[in-house]
XYZ file of C-alpha atoms in Angstrom:
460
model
C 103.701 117.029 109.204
C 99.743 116.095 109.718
C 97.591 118.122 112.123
C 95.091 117.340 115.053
C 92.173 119.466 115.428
C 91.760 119.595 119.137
C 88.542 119.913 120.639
C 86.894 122.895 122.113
C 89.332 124.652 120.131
C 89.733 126.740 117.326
C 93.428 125.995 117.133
C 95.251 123.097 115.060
C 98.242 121.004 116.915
C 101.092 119.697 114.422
C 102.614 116.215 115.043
C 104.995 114.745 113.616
C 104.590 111.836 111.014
C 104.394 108.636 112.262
C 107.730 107.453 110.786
C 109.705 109.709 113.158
C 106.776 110.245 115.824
C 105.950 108.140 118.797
C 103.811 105.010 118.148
C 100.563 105.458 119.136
C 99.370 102.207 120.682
C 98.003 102.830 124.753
C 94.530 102.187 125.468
C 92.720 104.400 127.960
C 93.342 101.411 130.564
C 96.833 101.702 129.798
C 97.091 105.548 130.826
C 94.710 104.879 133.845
C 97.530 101.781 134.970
C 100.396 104.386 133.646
C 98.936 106.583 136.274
C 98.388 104.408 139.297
C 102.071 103.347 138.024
C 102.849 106.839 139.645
C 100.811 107.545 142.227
C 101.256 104.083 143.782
C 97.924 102.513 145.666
C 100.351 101.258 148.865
C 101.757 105.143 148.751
C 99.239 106.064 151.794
C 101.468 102.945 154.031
C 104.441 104.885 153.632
C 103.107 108.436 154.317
C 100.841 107.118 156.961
C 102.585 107.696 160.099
C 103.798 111.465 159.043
C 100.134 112.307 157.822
C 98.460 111.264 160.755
C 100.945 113.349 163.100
C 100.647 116.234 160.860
C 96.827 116.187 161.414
C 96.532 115.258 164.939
C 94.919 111.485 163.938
C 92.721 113.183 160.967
C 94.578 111.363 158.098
C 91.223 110.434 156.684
C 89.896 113.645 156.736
C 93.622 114.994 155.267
C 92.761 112.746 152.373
C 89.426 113.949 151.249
C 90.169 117.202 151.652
C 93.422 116.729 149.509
C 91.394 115.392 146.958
C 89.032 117.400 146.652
C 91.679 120.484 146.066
C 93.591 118.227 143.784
C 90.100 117.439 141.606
C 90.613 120.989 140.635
C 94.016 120.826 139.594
C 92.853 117.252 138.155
C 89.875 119.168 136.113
C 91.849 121.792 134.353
C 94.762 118.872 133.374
C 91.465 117.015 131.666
C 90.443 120.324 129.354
C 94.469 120.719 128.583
C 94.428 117.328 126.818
C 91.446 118.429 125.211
C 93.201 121.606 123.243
C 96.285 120.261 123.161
C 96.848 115.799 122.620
C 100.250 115.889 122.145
C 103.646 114.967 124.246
C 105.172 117.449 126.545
C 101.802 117.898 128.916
C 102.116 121.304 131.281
C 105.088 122.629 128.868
C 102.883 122.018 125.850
C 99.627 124.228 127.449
C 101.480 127.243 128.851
C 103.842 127.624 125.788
C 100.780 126.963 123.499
C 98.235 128.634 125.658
C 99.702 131.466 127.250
C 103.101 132.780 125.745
C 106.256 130.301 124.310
C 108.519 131.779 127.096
C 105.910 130.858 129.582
C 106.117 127.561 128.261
C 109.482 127.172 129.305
C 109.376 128.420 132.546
C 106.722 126.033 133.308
C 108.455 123.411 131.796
C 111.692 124.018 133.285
C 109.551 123.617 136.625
C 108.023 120.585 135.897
C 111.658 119.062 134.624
C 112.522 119.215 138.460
C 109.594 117.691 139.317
C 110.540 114.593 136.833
C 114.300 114.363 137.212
C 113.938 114.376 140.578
C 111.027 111.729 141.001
C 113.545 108.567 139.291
C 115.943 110.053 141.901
C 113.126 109.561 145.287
C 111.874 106.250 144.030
C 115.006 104.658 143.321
C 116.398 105.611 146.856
C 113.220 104.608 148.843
C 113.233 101.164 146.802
C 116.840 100.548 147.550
C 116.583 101.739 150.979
C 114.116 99.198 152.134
C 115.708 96.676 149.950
C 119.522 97.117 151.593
C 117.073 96.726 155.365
C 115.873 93.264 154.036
C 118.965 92.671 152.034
C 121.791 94.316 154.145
C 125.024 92.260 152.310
C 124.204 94.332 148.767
C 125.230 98.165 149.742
C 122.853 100.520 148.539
C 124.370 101.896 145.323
C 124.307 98.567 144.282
C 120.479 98.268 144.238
C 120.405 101.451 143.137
C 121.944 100.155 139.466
C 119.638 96.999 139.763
C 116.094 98.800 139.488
C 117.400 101.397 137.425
C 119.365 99.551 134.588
C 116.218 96.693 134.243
C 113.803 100.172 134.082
C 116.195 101.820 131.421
C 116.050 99.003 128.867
C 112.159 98.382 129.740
C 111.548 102.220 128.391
C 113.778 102.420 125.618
C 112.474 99.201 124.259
C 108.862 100.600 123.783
C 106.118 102.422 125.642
C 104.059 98.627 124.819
C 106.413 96.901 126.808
C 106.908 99.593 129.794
C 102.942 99.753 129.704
C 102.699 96.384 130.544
C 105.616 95.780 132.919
C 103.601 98.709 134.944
C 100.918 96.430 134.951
C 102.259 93.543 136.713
C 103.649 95.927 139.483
C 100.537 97.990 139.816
C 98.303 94.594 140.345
C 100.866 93.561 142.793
C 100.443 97.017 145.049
C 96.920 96.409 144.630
C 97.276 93.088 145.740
C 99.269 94.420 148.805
C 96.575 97.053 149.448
C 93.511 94.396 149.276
C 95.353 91.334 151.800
C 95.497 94.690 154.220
C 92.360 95.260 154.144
C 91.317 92.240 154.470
C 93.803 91.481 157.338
C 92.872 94.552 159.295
C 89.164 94.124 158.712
C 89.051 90.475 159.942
C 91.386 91.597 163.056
C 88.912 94.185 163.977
C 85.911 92.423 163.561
C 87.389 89.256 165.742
C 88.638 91.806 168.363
C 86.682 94.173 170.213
C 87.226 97.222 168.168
C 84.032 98.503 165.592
C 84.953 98.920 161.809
C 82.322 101.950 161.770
C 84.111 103.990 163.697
C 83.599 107.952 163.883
C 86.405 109.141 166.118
C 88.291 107.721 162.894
C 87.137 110.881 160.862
C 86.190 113.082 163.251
C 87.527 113.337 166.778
C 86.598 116.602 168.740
C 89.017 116.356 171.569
C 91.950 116.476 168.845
C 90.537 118.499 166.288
C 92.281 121.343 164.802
C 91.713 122.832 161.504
C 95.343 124.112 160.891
C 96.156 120.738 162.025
C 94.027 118.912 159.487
C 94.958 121.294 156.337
C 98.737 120.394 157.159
C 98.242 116.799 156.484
C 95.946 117.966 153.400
C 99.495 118.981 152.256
C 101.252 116.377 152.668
C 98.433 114.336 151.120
C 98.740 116.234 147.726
C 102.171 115.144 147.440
C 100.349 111.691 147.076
C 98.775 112.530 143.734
C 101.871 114.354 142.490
C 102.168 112.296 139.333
C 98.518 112.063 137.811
C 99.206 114.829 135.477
C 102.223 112.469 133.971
C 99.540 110.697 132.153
C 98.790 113.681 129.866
C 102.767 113.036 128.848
C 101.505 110.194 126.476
C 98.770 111.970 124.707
C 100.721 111.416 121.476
C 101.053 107.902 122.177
C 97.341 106.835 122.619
C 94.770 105.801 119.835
C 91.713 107.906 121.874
C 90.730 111.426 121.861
C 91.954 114.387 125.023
C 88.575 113.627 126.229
C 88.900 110.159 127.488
C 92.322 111.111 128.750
C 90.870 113.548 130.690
C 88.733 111.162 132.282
C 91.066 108.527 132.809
C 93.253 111.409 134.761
C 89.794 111.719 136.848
C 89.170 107.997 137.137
C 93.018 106.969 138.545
C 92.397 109.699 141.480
C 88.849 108.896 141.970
C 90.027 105.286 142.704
C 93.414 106.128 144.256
C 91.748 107.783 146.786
C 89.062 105.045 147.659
C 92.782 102.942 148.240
C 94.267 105.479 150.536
C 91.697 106.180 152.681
C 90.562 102.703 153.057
C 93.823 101.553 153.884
C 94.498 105.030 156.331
C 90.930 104.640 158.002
C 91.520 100.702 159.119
C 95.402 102.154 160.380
C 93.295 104.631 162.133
C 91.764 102.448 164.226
C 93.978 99.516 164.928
C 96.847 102.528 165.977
C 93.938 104.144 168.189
C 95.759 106.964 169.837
C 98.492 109.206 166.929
C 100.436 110.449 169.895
C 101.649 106.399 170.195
C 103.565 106.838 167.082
C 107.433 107.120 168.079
C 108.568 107.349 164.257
C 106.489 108.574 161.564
C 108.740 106.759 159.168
C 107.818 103.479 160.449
C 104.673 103.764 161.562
C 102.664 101.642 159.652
C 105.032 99.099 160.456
C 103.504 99.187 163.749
C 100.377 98.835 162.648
C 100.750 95.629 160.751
C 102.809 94.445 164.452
C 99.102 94.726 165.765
C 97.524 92.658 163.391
C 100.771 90.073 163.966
C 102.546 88.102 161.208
C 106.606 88.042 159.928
C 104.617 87.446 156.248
C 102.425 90.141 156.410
C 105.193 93.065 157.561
C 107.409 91.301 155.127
C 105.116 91.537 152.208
C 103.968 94.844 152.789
C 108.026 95.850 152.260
C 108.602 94.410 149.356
C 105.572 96.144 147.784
C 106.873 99.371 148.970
C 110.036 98.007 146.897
C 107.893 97.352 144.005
C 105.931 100.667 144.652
C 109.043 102.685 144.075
C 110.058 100.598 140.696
C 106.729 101.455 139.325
C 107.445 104.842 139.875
C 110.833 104.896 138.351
C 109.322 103.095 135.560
C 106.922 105.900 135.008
C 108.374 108.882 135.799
C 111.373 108.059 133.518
C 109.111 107.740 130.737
C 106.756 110.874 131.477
C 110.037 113.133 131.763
C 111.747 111.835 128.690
C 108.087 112.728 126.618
C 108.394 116.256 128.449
C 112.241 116.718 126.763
C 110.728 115.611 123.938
C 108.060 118.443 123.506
C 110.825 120.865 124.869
C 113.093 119.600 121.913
C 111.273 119.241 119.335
C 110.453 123.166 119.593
C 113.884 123.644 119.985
C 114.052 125.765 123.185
C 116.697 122.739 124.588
C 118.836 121.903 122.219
C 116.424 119.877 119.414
C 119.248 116.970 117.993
C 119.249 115.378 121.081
C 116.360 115.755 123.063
C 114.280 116.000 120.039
C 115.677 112.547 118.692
C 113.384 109.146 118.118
C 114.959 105.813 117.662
C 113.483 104.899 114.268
C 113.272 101.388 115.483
C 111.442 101.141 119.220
C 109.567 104.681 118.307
C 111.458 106.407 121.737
C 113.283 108.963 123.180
C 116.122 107.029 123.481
C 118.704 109.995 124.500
C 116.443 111.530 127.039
C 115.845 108.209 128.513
C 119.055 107.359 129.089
C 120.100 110.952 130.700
C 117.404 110.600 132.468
C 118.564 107.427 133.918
C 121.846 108.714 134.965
C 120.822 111.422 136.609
C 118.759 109.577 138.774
C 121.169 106.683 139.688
C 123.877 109.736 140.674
C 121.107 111.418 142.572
C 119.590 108.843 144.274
C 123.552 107.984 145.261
C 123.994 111.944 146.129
C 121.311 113.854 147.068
C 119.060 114.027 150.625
C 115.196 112.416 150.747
C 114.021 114.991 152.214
C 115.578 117.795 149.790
C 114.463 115.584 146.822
C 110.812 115.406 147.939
C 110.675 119.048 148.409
C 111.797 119.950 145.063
C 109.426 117.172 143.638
C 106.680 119.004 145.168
C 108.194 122.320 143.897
C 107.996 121.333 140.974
C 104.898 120.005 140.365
C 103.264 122.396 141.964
C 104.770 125.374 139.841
C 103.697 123.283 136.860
C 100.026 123.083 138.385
C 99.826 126.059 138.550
C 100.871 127.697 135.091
C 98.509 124.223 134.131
C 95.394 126.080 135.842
C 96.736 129.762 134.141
C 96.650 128.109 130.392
C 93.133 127.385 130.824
C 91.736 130.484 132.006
C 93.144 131.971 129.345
C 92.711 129.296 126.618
C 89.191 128.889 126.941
C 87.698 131.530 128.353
C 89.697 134.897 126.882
C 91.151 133.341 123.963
C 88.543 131.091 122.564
C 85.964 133.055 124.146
C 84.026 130.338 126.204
C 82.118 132.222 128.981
C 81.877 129.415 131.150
C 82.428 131.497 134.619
C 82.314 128.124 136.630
C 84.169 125.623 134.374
C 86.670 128.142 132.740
C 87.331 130.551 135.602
C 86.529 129.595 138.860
C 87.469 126.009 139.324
C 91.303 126.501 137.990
C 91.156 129.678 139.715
C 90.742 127.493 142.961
C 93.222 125.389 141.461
C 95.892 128.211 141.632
C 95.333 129.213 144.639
C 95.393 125.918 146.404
C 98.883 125.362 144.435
C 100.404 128.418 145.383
C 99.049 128.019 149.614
C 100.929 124.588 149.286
C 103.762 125.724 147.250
C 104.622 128.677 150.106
C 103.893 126.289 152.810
C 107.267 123.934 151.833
C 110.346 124.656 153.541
C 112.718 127.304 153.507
C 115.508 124.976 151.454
C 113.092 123.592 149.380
C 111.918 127.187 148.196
C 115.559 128.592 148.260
C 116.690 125.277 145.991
C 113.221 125.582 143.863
C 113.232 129.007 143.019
C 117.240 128.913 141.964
C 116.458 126.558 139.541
C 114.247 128.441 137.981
C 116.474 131.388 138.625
C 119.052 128.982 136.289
C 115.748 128.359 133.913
C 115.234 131.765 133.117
C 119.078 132.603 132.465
C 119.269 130.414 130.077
C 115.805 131.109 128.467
C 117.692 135.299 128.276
C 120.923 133.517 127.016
C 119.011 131.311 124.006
C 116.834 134.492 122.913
C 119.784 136.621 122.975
C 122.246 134.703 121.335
C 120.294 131.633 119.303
C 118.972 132.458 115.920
C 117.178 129.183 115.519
C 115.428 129.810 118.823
C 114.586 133.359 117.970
C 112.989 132.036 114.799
C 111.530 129.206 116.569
C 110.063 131.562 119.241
C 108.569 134.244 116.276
C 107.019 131.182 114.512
C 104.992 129.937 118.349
C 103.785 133.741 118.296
C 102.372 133.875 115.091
C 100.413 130.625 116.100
C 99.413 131.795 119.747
C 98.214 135.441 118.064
């Protein structure tokens, strides 16, 4: 073993060697394309139609609201990677930073937020695929992203980085001959592209209104906090990862609310929307072209691949943390294929669970839990460093060490409550499951009880 002294720390993080560790090869551009991999530029096409119902034809407002509450979230993520560069991301802080059995809990959380993401994106991609391609059922295209995704992960995080690349220049492709469509159609027509009824329209105006699409919008950036899954296989320090979370949601949001002010305008009144769904769809049936609506789909299509590609990869690192502690069960999900430097096992279970769920399970259900998830994770994310950095270590920054995650938390938890009644009931049995199983290991499991004394000689 060979240690990393973490900044802003006083604390030392082992890795393991590089003959059985990951291969440390991603550039900060890399984690920055790894992360609009996730959170998909043409994402604000697809939520468009349910966002601006939600807020009563404030979706623009909805986004900068929502990211301004997820900068906080965003923040504390950045100072994580700082303490702590290494795989396994919010499991990795709480165990480190607050308590080992914390660490599980939150990483149990955020394992429903990963397992379930493959599942959402492999559905949606199929789903619009089987509406352009109806002769191919769905299940069938189901196997067709995921198998081509599988082999692209277990073959190397170089290869995946770069596949990612070509799909994430093709959404931002999508997202520029938009805006260039919808600008040129408003400028030739007689509507103005400075337009302040877009943001801000008193007779419609409702606060509640607004902060309900702010939670849907959050859902968006669900997924920037996957970057911090590759610390361990990046050549720069937590700092730069911590701006490169920053930078993908600075410029993610400049996307969505570009491409949600122009749909603003060429819809003109929300209340014409008959289904949220499809909304956008109408939109582009303004501006007029077969090519245009056709295109548009097939990013979508490529939006969700992206995704899969991603997420598979950021949950199999988060097993792999988990493992290689030992709290799940360290020969398998701890194991690296000595030749492509992966998690090959976690990969592939990974993979199957998400073809049989995206076969299975509702959309609806699985977004819920996503968000569930995630936002659990967020949350124990914003915990770790309060207590990291300003009671542990001792840094009396009120501002930068207590108040902003503090916001953090409590923006997680309004969200987390506001999700529905199944969601919650599903959400909190799985951790119900979690924390059975974290009682059974400590009772029963003498490598985990020695694993667990070890973290708390560290942690104290």
């Amino acid at each position: 073993m060979y240690i990393i002294e973490t900044q802003k720390s006083n604390e030392s993080v082992p890795i393991a060697p590089s003959t059985t560790g990951l291969k440390r090869t991603l550039k900060m551009w890399d984690l920055v394309i790894f992360g609009f991999g996730f959170m998909a530029p043409v994402a604000a096409m697809s939520l468009f139609g349910i966002i601006t119902l939600a807020s009563q034809g404030h979706s623009v407002l909805s986004y900068i609201i929502g990211f301004v509450a997820m900068l906080f979230t965003a923040y504390s993520f950045g100072k994580m990677v700082e303490a702590y560069p290494v795989a396994g991301s919010t499991y990795t802080y709480a165990q480190r930073a607050l308590h080992p059995k914390l660490g599980f809990i939150a990483g149990w959380g955020m394992i429903l937020d990963y397992l379930l993401i493959p599942m959402l994106t492999f559905l949606i991609s199929a789903n619009f695929t089987n509406a352009l391609v109806p002769s191919i059922p769905i299940w069938a295209w189901i196997l067709i992203f995921a198998l081509p995704i599988t082999i692209v992960n277990i073959i190397g995080i170089e290869i995946a980085a770069k596949v990612n690349s070509i799909l994430v220049l093709l959404m931002v492709i999508a997202v520029f001959t938009f805006v260039i469509s919808a600008s040129q159609y408003i400028v030739k027509g007689n509507l103005s592209l400075i337009q302040f009824n877009a943001l801000y329209n008193p007779g419609t105006f409702s606060s509640g209104a607004v902060i309900s699409g702010a939670a849907i919008v959050i859902v968006a950036y669900l997924g920037f906090d996957a970057i911090t899954t590759l610390a361990e296989e990046t050549n720069i320090g937590g700092g730069k990862i911590g701006t490169a979370i920053m930078f993908t949601c600075i410029i993610q949001t400049i996307f969505y609310i570009s491409v949600t002010y122009l749909a603003v305008i060429l819809l003109g009144n929300y209340l014409s929307i008959q289904n949220p769904d499809t909304a956008f769809f109408n939109v582009l049936d303004i501006i007029g072209g077969l090519f245009l609506q056709t295109f548009i789909t097939l990013m979508i299509i490529v939006s969700g691949v992206a995704s899969a590609l991603v997420s598979q990869s950021a949950t199999s690192r988060l097993l792999l943390g988990m493992g290689r502690d030992n709290v799940i069960p360290i020969k398998f999900f701890g194991y690296i294929h000595p030749k492509y430097k992966t998690p090959v096992n976690n990969i592939l279970l990974v993979s199957i669970l998400g073809i049989i769920g995206a076969v299975l399970m509702n959309m609806k259900l699985v977004s819920d839990l996503v968000s569930f998830g995630g936002l659990l994770g967020f949350t124990f994310v914003n915990i770790s460093v309060i207590n990291h950095y300003y009671f542990k270590n001792k840094q009396r920054s009120i501002f930068k060490f207590l108040i902003v995650p503090l916001i953090g938390i409590l923006v997680c938890l309004y969200i987390l409550w506001g999700l529905s009644i199944t969601g919650k009931v599903v959400g909190f049995t799985w951790m119900g499951i979690g924390f059975i199983y974290l009682m059974a290991r400590s009772a029963y499991s003498k490598e985990f009880k020695k694993h667990q004394t070890k973290a708390d000689q560290q942690i104290s």
